Amino acid sequence: IDVGINLSDIGFVYAIAILMGVIAPNLSNKFVKLVGSEKWALIIEDIVIGVFFIFVSIVTSPIIAVLIFYTGAFSESIGRPIRNAFMHKRIPSKIRATTASISNFASSGGSIIALLLAGYIIDTFGLRMGFIFGGLAAIPVILSLLMIKNEK
């Protein structure tokens, strides 16, 4: 698949994304304060990732696609510590380790299924549809977060 980026530059693109992944978690507390709660920080993070997944499907400029990729990487990295704190506050310490293990197991299993499904969608409908389906996958996550009651 030609994305308009030299193969030799892909490593550099990923290196910058990894650097963003190191910087972003340090800003997560500020982001939570800005939006008012961990729940809304996670909802916004998932919306950003979903929208940018869909947006990258219509972009033709490699530079814009890379910038969208960086935004997604930043959003995902800023959300990781927020998601962990959100979970830890809602699960009693007695079952927290077990719950975290099950959550990681489900996440890994879900990733395997999602990647297989993405491969099928891309092979059947094309790369653009793969990105659109990837973006739409954020909807159930967002709806799940909306159903969680706010802390008192």
Tab-separated table of N, CA, C and O in Angstrom, residues 10-102:
chain	number	residue	atom	x	y	z
A	10	ILE	N	9.546	5.737	7.536
A	10	ILE	CA	8.530	5.175	8.430
A	10	ILE	C	9.061	5.042	9.855
A	10	ILE	O	8.366	5.343	10.821
A	11	GLY	N	10.307	4.611	10.004
A	11	GLY	CA	10.903	4.485	11.339
A	11	GLY	C	10.939	5.814	12.060
A	11	GLY	O	10.666	5.888	13.264
A	12	PHE	N	11.255	6.878	11.343
A	12	PHE	CA	11.282	8.219	11.929
A	12	PHE	C	9.881	8.639	12.375
A	12	PHE	O	9.702	9.198	13.465
A	13	VAL	N	8.891	8.340	11.544
A	13	VAL	CA	7.501	8.669	11.883
A	13	VAL	C	7.104	7.955	13.175
A	13	VAL	O	6.532	8.556	14.086
A	14	TYR	N	7.423	6.673	13.271
A	14	TYR	CA	7.088	5.920	14.479
A	14	TYR	C	7.874	6.395	15.689
A	14	TYR	O	7.361	6.413	16.807
A	15	ALA	N	9.124	6.798	15.485
A	15	ALA	CA	9.937	7.290	16.600
A	15	ALA	C	9.309	8.539	17.217
A	15	ALA	O	9.271	8.686	18.449
A	16	ILE	N	8.803	9.419	16.391
A	16	ILE	CA	8.145	10.623	16.908
A	16	ILE	C	6.860	10.238	17.650
A	16	ILE	O	6.551	10.795	18.702
A	17	ALA	N	6.117	9.252	17.115
A	17	ALA	CA	4.893	8.804	17.797
A	17	ALA	C	5.237	8.216	19.165
A	17	ALA	O	4.521	8.446	20.142
A	18	ILE	N	6.326	7.484	19.243
A	18	ILE	CA	6.746	6.916	20.531
A	18	ILE	C	7.149	8.029	21.495
A	18	ILE	O	6.820	7.977	22.681
A	19	LEU	N	7.821	9.042	20.996
A	19	LEU	CA	8.180	10.184	21.834
A	19	LEU	C	6.919	10.863	22.373
A	19	LEU	O	6.856	11.223	23.552
A	20	MET	N	5.912	10.996	21.528
A	20	MET	CA	4.644	11.569	21.983
A	20	MET	C	4.019	10.683	23.056
A	20	MET	O	3.400	11.176	23.998
A	21	GLY	N	4.197	9.367	22.909
A	21	GLY	CA	3.680	8.422	23.893
A	21	GLY	C	4.361	8.543	25.238
A	21	GLY	O	3.808	8.150	26.259
A	22	VAL	N	5.563	9.090	25.248
A	22	VAL	CA	6.275	9.320	26.508
A	22	VAL	C	5.829	10.641	27.134
A	22	VAL	O	5.668	10.748	28.347
A	23	ILE	N	5.592	11.640	26.319
A	23	ILE	CA	5.232	12.975	26.804
A	23	ILE	C	3.766	13.046	27.246
A	23	ILE	O	3.453	13.615	28.291
A	24	ALA	N	2.869	12.473	26.466
A	24	ALA	CA	1.429	12.624	26.695
A	24	ALA	C	0.960	12.198	28.088
A	24	ALA	O	0.174	12.925	28.710
A	25	PRO	N	1.401	11.041	28.621
A	25	PRO	CA	0.901	10.656	29.956
A	25	PRO	C	1.207	11.685	31.040
A	25	PRO	O	0.461	11.792	32.011
A	26	ASN	N	2.263	12.437	30.864
A	26	ASN	CA	2.607	13.471	31.847
A	26	ASN	C	1.608	14.624	31.843
A	26	ASN	O	1.586	15.421	32.781
A	27	LEU	N	0.820	14.719	30.802
A	27	LEU	CA	-0.175	15.791	30.702
A	27	LEU	C	-1.586	15.322	31.067
A	27	LEU	O	-2.529	16.100	31.013
A	28	SER	N	-1.718	14.057	31.420
A	28	SER	CA	-3.054	13.506	31.646
A	28	SER	C	-3.788	14.182	32.806
A	28	SER	O	-4.989	14.437	32.701
A	29	ASN	N	-3.102	14.486	33.897
A	29	ASN	CA	-3.768	15.157	35.024
A	29	ASN	C	-4.283	16.531	34.626
A	29	ASN	O	-5.375	16.933	35.024
A	30	LYS	N	-3.496	17.253	33.839
A	30	LYS	CA	-3.934	18.580	33.374
A	30	LYS	C	-5.159	18.450	32.466
A	30	LYS	O	-6.073	19.275	32.521
A	31	PHE	N	-5.173	17.403	31.644
A	31	PHE	CA	-6.306	17.182	30.745
A	31	PHE	C	-7.575	16.875	31.546
A	31	PHE	O	-8.644	17.408	31.245
A	32	VAL	N	-7.453	16.050	32.574
A	32	VAL	CA	-8.604	15.727	33.429
A	32	VAL	C	-9.137	16.997	34.092
A	32	VAL	O	-10.345	17.229	34.129
A	33	LYS	N	-8.237	17.835	34.607
A	33	LYS	CA	-8.660	19.091	35.233
A	33	LYS	C	-9.337	20.013	34.222
A	33	LYS	O	-10.318	20.676	34.537
A	34	LEU	N	-8.816	20.031	33.002
A	34	LEU	CA	-9.377	20.883	31.956
A	34	LEU	C	-10.816	20.493	31.622
A	34	LEU	O	-11.677	21.363	31.481
A	35	VAL	N	-11.085	19.196	31.508
A	35	VAL	CA	-12.425	18.756	31.118
A	35	VAL	C	-13.340	18.488	32.306
A	35	VAL	O	-14.541	18.326	32.129
A	36	GLY	N	-12.792	18.392	33.515
A	36	GLY	CA	-13.619	18.300	34.708
A	36	GLY	C	-13.753	16.931	35.347
A	36	GLY	O	-14.151	16.841	36.499
A	37	SER	N	-13.476	15.848	34.624
A	37	SER	CA	-13.565	14.519	35.234
A	37	SER	C	-12.817	13.502	34.384
A	37	SER	O	-12.600	13.709	33.186
A	38	GLU	N	-12.444	12.398	35.032
A	38	GLU	CA	-11.779	11.314	34.308
A	38	GLU	C	-12.706	10.730	33.255
A	38	GLU	O	-12.286	10.410	32.144
A	39	LYS	N	-13.984	10.599	33.614
A	39	LYS	CA	-14.957	10.027	32.687
A	39	LYS	C	-15.009	10.840	31.394
A	39	LYS	O	-14.927	10.284	30.299
A	40	TRP	N	-15.124	12.154	31.509
A	40	TRP	CA	-15.218	12.980	30.302
A	40	TRP	C	-13.887	13.056	29.564
A	40	TRP	O	-13.862	13.171	28.338
A	41	ALA	N	-12.796	12.949	30.280
A	41	ALA	CA	-11.498	12.903	29.611
A	41	ALA	C	-11.406	11.655	28.731
A	41	ALA	O	-10.926	11.715	27.591
A	42	LEU	N	-11.889	10.525	29.248
A	42	LEU	CA	-11.869	9.287	28.474
A	42	LEU	C	-12.828	9.344	27.290
A	42	LEU	O	-12.514	8.861	26.200
A	43	ILE	N	-13.993	9.930	27.499
A	43	ILE	CA	-14.960	10.062	26.406
A	43	ILE	C	-14.371	10.923	25.297
A	43	ILE	O	-14.426	10.560	24.114
A	44	ILE	N	-13.786	12.043	25.661
A	44	ILE	CA	-13.176	12.930	24.654
A	44	ILE	C	-12.026	12.226	23.947
A	44	ILE	O	-11.889	12.311	22.721
A	45	GLU	N	-11.202	11.509	24.703
A	45	GLU	CA	-10.086	10.774	24.099
A	45	GLU	C	-10.597	9.769	23.076
A	45	GLU	O	-10.074	9.681	21.959
A	46	ASP	N	-11.647	9.016	23.412
A	46	ASP	CA	-12.182	8.024	22.481
A	46	ASP	C	-12.851	8.671	21.273
A	46	ASP	O	-12.764	8.149	20.161
A	47	ILE	N	-13.498	9.803	21.470
A	47	ILE	CA	-14.085	10.530	20.339
A	47	ILE	C	-12.994	11.002	19.389
A	47	ILE	O	-13.109	10.846	18.172
A	48	VAL	N	-11.934	11.572	19.940
A	48	VAL	CA	-10.823	12.058	19.107
A	48	VAL	C	-10.224	10.916	18.295
A	48	VAL	O	-10.037	11.032	17.076
A	49	ILE	N	-9.961	9.793	18.938
A	49	ILE	CA	-9.380	8.657	18.228
A	49	ILE	C	-10.335	8.152	17.149
A	49	ILE	O	-9.930	7.909	16.009
A	50	GLY	N	-11.612	8.009	17.476
A	50	GLY	CA	-12.597	7.540	16.495
A	50	GLY	C	-12.733	8.475	15.314
A	50	GLY	O	-12.726	8.043	14.158
A	51	VAL	N	-12.847	9.764	15.586
A	51	VAL	CA	-13.004	10.748	14.513
A	51	VAL	C	-11.762	10.775	13.625
A	51	VAL	O	-11.868	10.810	12.393
A	52	PHE	N	-10.588	10.729	14.236
A	52	PHE	CA	-9.373	10.772	13.426
A	52	PHE	C	-9.168	9.493	12.630
A	52	PHE	O	-8.623	9.535	11.536
A	53	PHE	N	-9.607	8.359	13.134
A	53	PHE	CA	-9.560	7.127	12.346
A	53	PHE	C	-10.401	7.292	11.089
A	53	PHE	O	-9.981	6.927	9.993
A	54	ILE	N	-11.606	7.835	11.263
A	54	ILE	CA	-12.485	8.049	10.110
A	54	ILE	C	-11.897	9.114	9.190
A	54	ILE	O	-11.882	8.964	7.968
A	55	PHE	N	-11.376	10.184	9.770
A	55	PHE	CA	-10.823	11.286	8.978
A	55	PHE	C	-9.645	10.830	8.121
A	55	PHE	O	-9.501	11.253	6.984
A	56	VAL	N	-8.804	9.947	8.653
A	56	VAL	CA	-7.639	9.495	7.896
A	56	VAL	C	-8.077	8.711	6.655
A	56	VAL	O	-7.333	8.625	5.684
A	57	SER	N	-9.296	8.192	6.648
A	57	SER	CA	-9.776	7.442	5.490
A	57	SER	C	-10.076	8.340	4.291
A	57	SER	O	-10.143	7.859	3.169
A	58	ILE	N	-10.246	9.629	4.526
A	58	ILE	CA	-10.556	10.527	3.407
A	58	ILE	C	-9.405	11.458	3.040
A	58	ILE	O	-9.478	12.190	2.077
A	59	VAL	N	-8.331	11.407	3.818
A	59	VAL	CA	-7.191	12.290	3.588
A	59	VAL	C	-6.329	11.735	2.460
A	59	VAL	O	-6.096	10.532	2.389
A	60	THR	N	-5.871	12.612	1.596
A	60	THR	CA	-4.989	12.177	0.509
A	60	THR	C	-3.554	12.652	0.705
A	60	THR	O	-2.657	12.142	0.060
A	61	SER	N	-3.337	13.592	1.584
A	61	SER	CA	-1.996	14.121	1.818
A	61	SER	C	-1.260	13.277	2.862
A	61	SER	O	-1.761	13.084	3.973
A	62	PRO	N	-0.076	12.785	2.532
A	62	PRO	CA	0.686	12.002	3.508
A	62	PRO	C	1.028	12.799	4.770
A	62	PRO	O	1.012	12.253	5.874
A	63	ILE	N	1.284	14.087	4.618
A	63	ILE	CA	1.628	14.924	5.781
A	63	ILE	C	0.444	15.005	6.735
A	63	ILE	O	0.604	14.848	7.943
A	64	ILE	N	-0.746	15.236	6.196
A	64	ILE	CA	-1.945	15.303	7.041
A	64	ILE	C	-2.194	13.947	7.694
A	64	ILE	O	-2.549	13.871	8.872
A	65	ALA	N	-2.008	12.857	6.946
A	65	ALA	CA	-2.207	11.519	7.504
A	65	ALA	C	-1.244	11.272	8.669
A	65	ALA	O	-1.637	10.720	9.695
A	66	VAL	N	-0.005	11.695	8.533
A	66	VAL	CA	0.976	11.526	9.606
A	66	VAL	C	0.583	12.373	10.814
A	66	VAL	O	0.668	11.912	11.954
A	67	LEU	N	0.135	13.595	10.591
A	67	LEU	CA	-0.299	14.452	11.702
A	67	LEU	C	-1.500	13.843	12.428
A	67	LEU	O	-1.581	13.890	13.660
A	68	ILE	N	-2.416	13.248	11.675
A	68	ILE	CA	-3.564	12.570	12.284
A	68	ILE	C	-3.081	11.368	13.094
A	68	ILE	O	-3.554	11.119	14.202
A	69	PHE	N	-2.126	10.638	12.535
A	69	PHE	CA	-1.541	9.493	13.248
A	69	PHE	C	-0.936	9.960	14.569
A	69	PHE	O	-1.126	9.334	15.616
A	70	TYR	N	-0.208	11.078	14.547
A	70	TYR	CA	0.392	11.610	15.771
A	70	TYR	C	-0.673	12.028	16.777
A	70	TYR	O	-0.524	11.802	17.977
A	71	THR	N	-1.747	12.625	16.300
A	71	THR	CA	-2.825	13.036	17.194
A	71	THR	C	-3.459	11.820	17.862
A	71	THR	O	-3.730	11.825	19.061
A	72	GLY	N	-3.667	10.765	17.079
A	72	GLY	CA	-4.214	9.530	17.639
A	72	GLY	C	-3.279	8.907	18.652
A	72	GLY	O	-3.709	8.460	19.722
A	73	ALA	N	-1.985	8.878	18.338
A	73	ALA	CA	-0.994	8.312	19.260
A	73	ALA	C	-0.944	9.122	20.552
A	73	ALA	O	-0.875	8.564	21.653
A	74	PHE	N	-1.009	10.438	20.431
A	74	PHE	CA	-0.998	11.317	21.598
A	74	PHE	C	-2.248	11.084	22.448
A	74	PHE	O	-2.169	10.937	23.675
A	75	SER	N	-3.407	11.018	21.793
A	75	SER	CA	-4.667	10.813	22.517
A	75	SER	C	-4.672	9.490	23.253
A	75	SER	O	-5.098	9.409	24.405
A	76	GLU	N	-4.213	8.448	22.579
A	76	GLU	CA	-4.197	7.135	23.220
A	76	GLU	C	-3.242	7.126	24.406
A	76	GLU	O	-3.534	6.571	25.463
A	77	SER	N	-2.115	7.788	24.265
A	77	SER	CA	-1.120	7.826	25.346
A	77	SER	C	-1.577	8.670	26.528
A	77	SER	O	-1.287	8.340	27.671
A	78	ILE	N	-2.280	9.737	26.264
A	78	ILE	CA	-2.775	10.574	27.362
A	78	ILE	C	-3.903	9.858	28.107
A	78	ILE	O	-4.100	10.051	29.297
A	79	GLY	N	-4.629	9.001	27.397
A	79	GLY	CA	-5.759	8.310	28.013
A	79	GLY	C	-5.387	7.121	28.871
A	79	GLY	O	-6.133	6.746	29.779
A	80	ARG	N	-4.241	6.509	28.609
A	80	ARG	CA	-3.861	5.287	29.342
A	80	ARG	C	-3.816	5.490	30.858
A	80	ARG	O	-4.451	4.734	31.597
A	81	PRO	N	-3.104	6.500	31.378
A	81	PRO	CA	-3.102	6.669	32.844
A	81	PRO	C	-4.469	7.090	33.393
A	81	PRO	O	-4.821	6.727	34.524
A	82	ILE	N	-5.230	7.807	32.604
A	82	ILE	CA	-6.572	8.209	33.046
A	82	ILE	C	-7.456	6.974	33.174
A	82	ILE	O	-8.180	6.804	34.151
A	83	ARG	N	-7.379	6.097	32.186
A	83	ARG	CA	-8.174	4.862	32.193
A	83	ARG	C	-7.807	3.986	33.401
A	83	ARG	O	-8.681	3.430	34.067
A	84	ASN	N	-6.506	3.881	33.683
A	84	ASN	CA	-6.069	3.091	34.837
A	84	ASN	C	-6.592	3.679	36.147
A	84	ASN	O	-7.088	2.951	37.010
A	85	ALA	N	-6.483	4.982	36.311
A	85	ALA	CA	-6.966	5.637	37.532
A	85	ALA	C	-8.485	5.495	37.652
A	85	ALA	O	-9.006	5.240	38.744
A	86	PHE	N	-9.170	5.635	36.552
A	86	PHE	CA	-10.630	5.512	36.518
A	86	PHE	C	-11.049	4.127	37.010
A	86	PHE	O	-11.956	3.988	37.830
A	87	MET	N	-10.363	3.096	36.538
A	87	MET	CA	-10.681	1.736	36.938
A	87	MET	C	-10.349	1.504	38.411
A	87	MET	O	-11.151	0.948	39.162
A	88	HIS	N	-9.177	1.936	38.832
A	88	HIS	CA	-8.739	1.686	40.202
A	88	HIS	C	-9.641	2.349	41.237
A	88	HIS	O	-9.795	1.822	42.343
A	89	LYS	N	-10.231	3.479	40.906
A	89	LYS	CA	-11.119	4.164	41.846
A	89	LYS	C	-12.451	3.445	42.000
A	89	LYS	O	-13.145	3.634	42.990
A	90	ARG	N	-12.825	2.638	41.028
A	90	ARG	CA	-14.146	2.019	41.030
A	90	ARG	C	-14.152	0.544	41.410
A	90	ARG	O	-15.204	-0.051	41.543
A	91	ILE	N	-12.982	-0.047	41.581
A	91	ILE	CA	-12.900	-1.472	41.900
A	91	ILE	C	-12.272	-1.629	43.281
A	91	ILE	O	-11.189	-1.090	43.532
A	92	PRO	N	-12.926	-2.353	44.176
A	92	PRO	CA	-12.368	-2.555	45.513
A	92	PRO	C	-10.995	-3.227	45.436
A	92	PRO	O	-10.754	-4.084	44.586
A	93	SER	N	-10.109	-2.851	46.331
A	93	SER	CA	-8.733	-3.351	46.304
A	93	SER	C	-8.662	-4.870	46.404
A	93	SER	O	-7.754	-5.488	45.875
A	94	LYS	N	-9.638	-5.468	47.067
A	94	LYS	CA	-9.652	-6.920	47.250
A	94	LYS	C	-9.697	-7.673	45.910
A	94	LYS	O	-9.111	-8.749	45.786
A	95	ILE	N	-10.394	-7.122	44.940
A	95	ILE	CA	-10.528	-7.810	43.644
A	95	ILE	C	-9.853	-7.051	42.498
A	95	ILE	O	-9.987	-7.435	41.345
A	96	ARG	N	-9.120	-5.991	42.818
A	96	ARG	CA	-8.529	-5.153	41.784
A	96	ARG	C	-7.530	-5.909	40.899
A	96	ARG	O	-7.554	-5.796	39.680
A	97	ALA	N	-6.657	-6.704	41.501
A	97	ALA	CA	-5.641	-7.424	40.720
A	97	ALA	C	-6.297	-8.421	39.765
A	97	ALA	O	-5.918	-8.513	38.590
A	98	THR	N	-7.282	-9.140	40.269
A	98	THR	CA	-7.982	-10.112	39.421
A	98	THR	C	-8.712	-9.402	38.294
A	98	THR	O	-8.658	-9.824	37.134
A	99	THR	N	-9.385	-8.319	38.630
A	99	THR	CA	-10.128	-7.567	37.630
A	99	THR	C	-9.189	-6.984	36.580
A	99	THR	O	-9.486	-7.027	35.386
A	100	ALA	N	-8.056	-6.460	37.018
A	100	ALA	CA	-7.085	-5.903	36.070
A	100	ALA	C	-6.536	-6.997	35.157
A	100	ALA	O	-6.365	-6.775	33.953
A	101	SER	N	-6.291	-8.173	35.709
A	101	SER	CA	-5.801	-9.287	34.893
A	101	SER	C	-6.834	-9.696	33.847
A	101	SER	O	-6.504	-9.912	32.680
A	102	ILE	N	-8.081	-9.807	34.267
A	102	ILE	CA	-9.150	-10.169	33.336
A	102	ILE	C	-9.314	-9.086	32.279
A	102	ILE	O	-9.483	-9.368	31.091
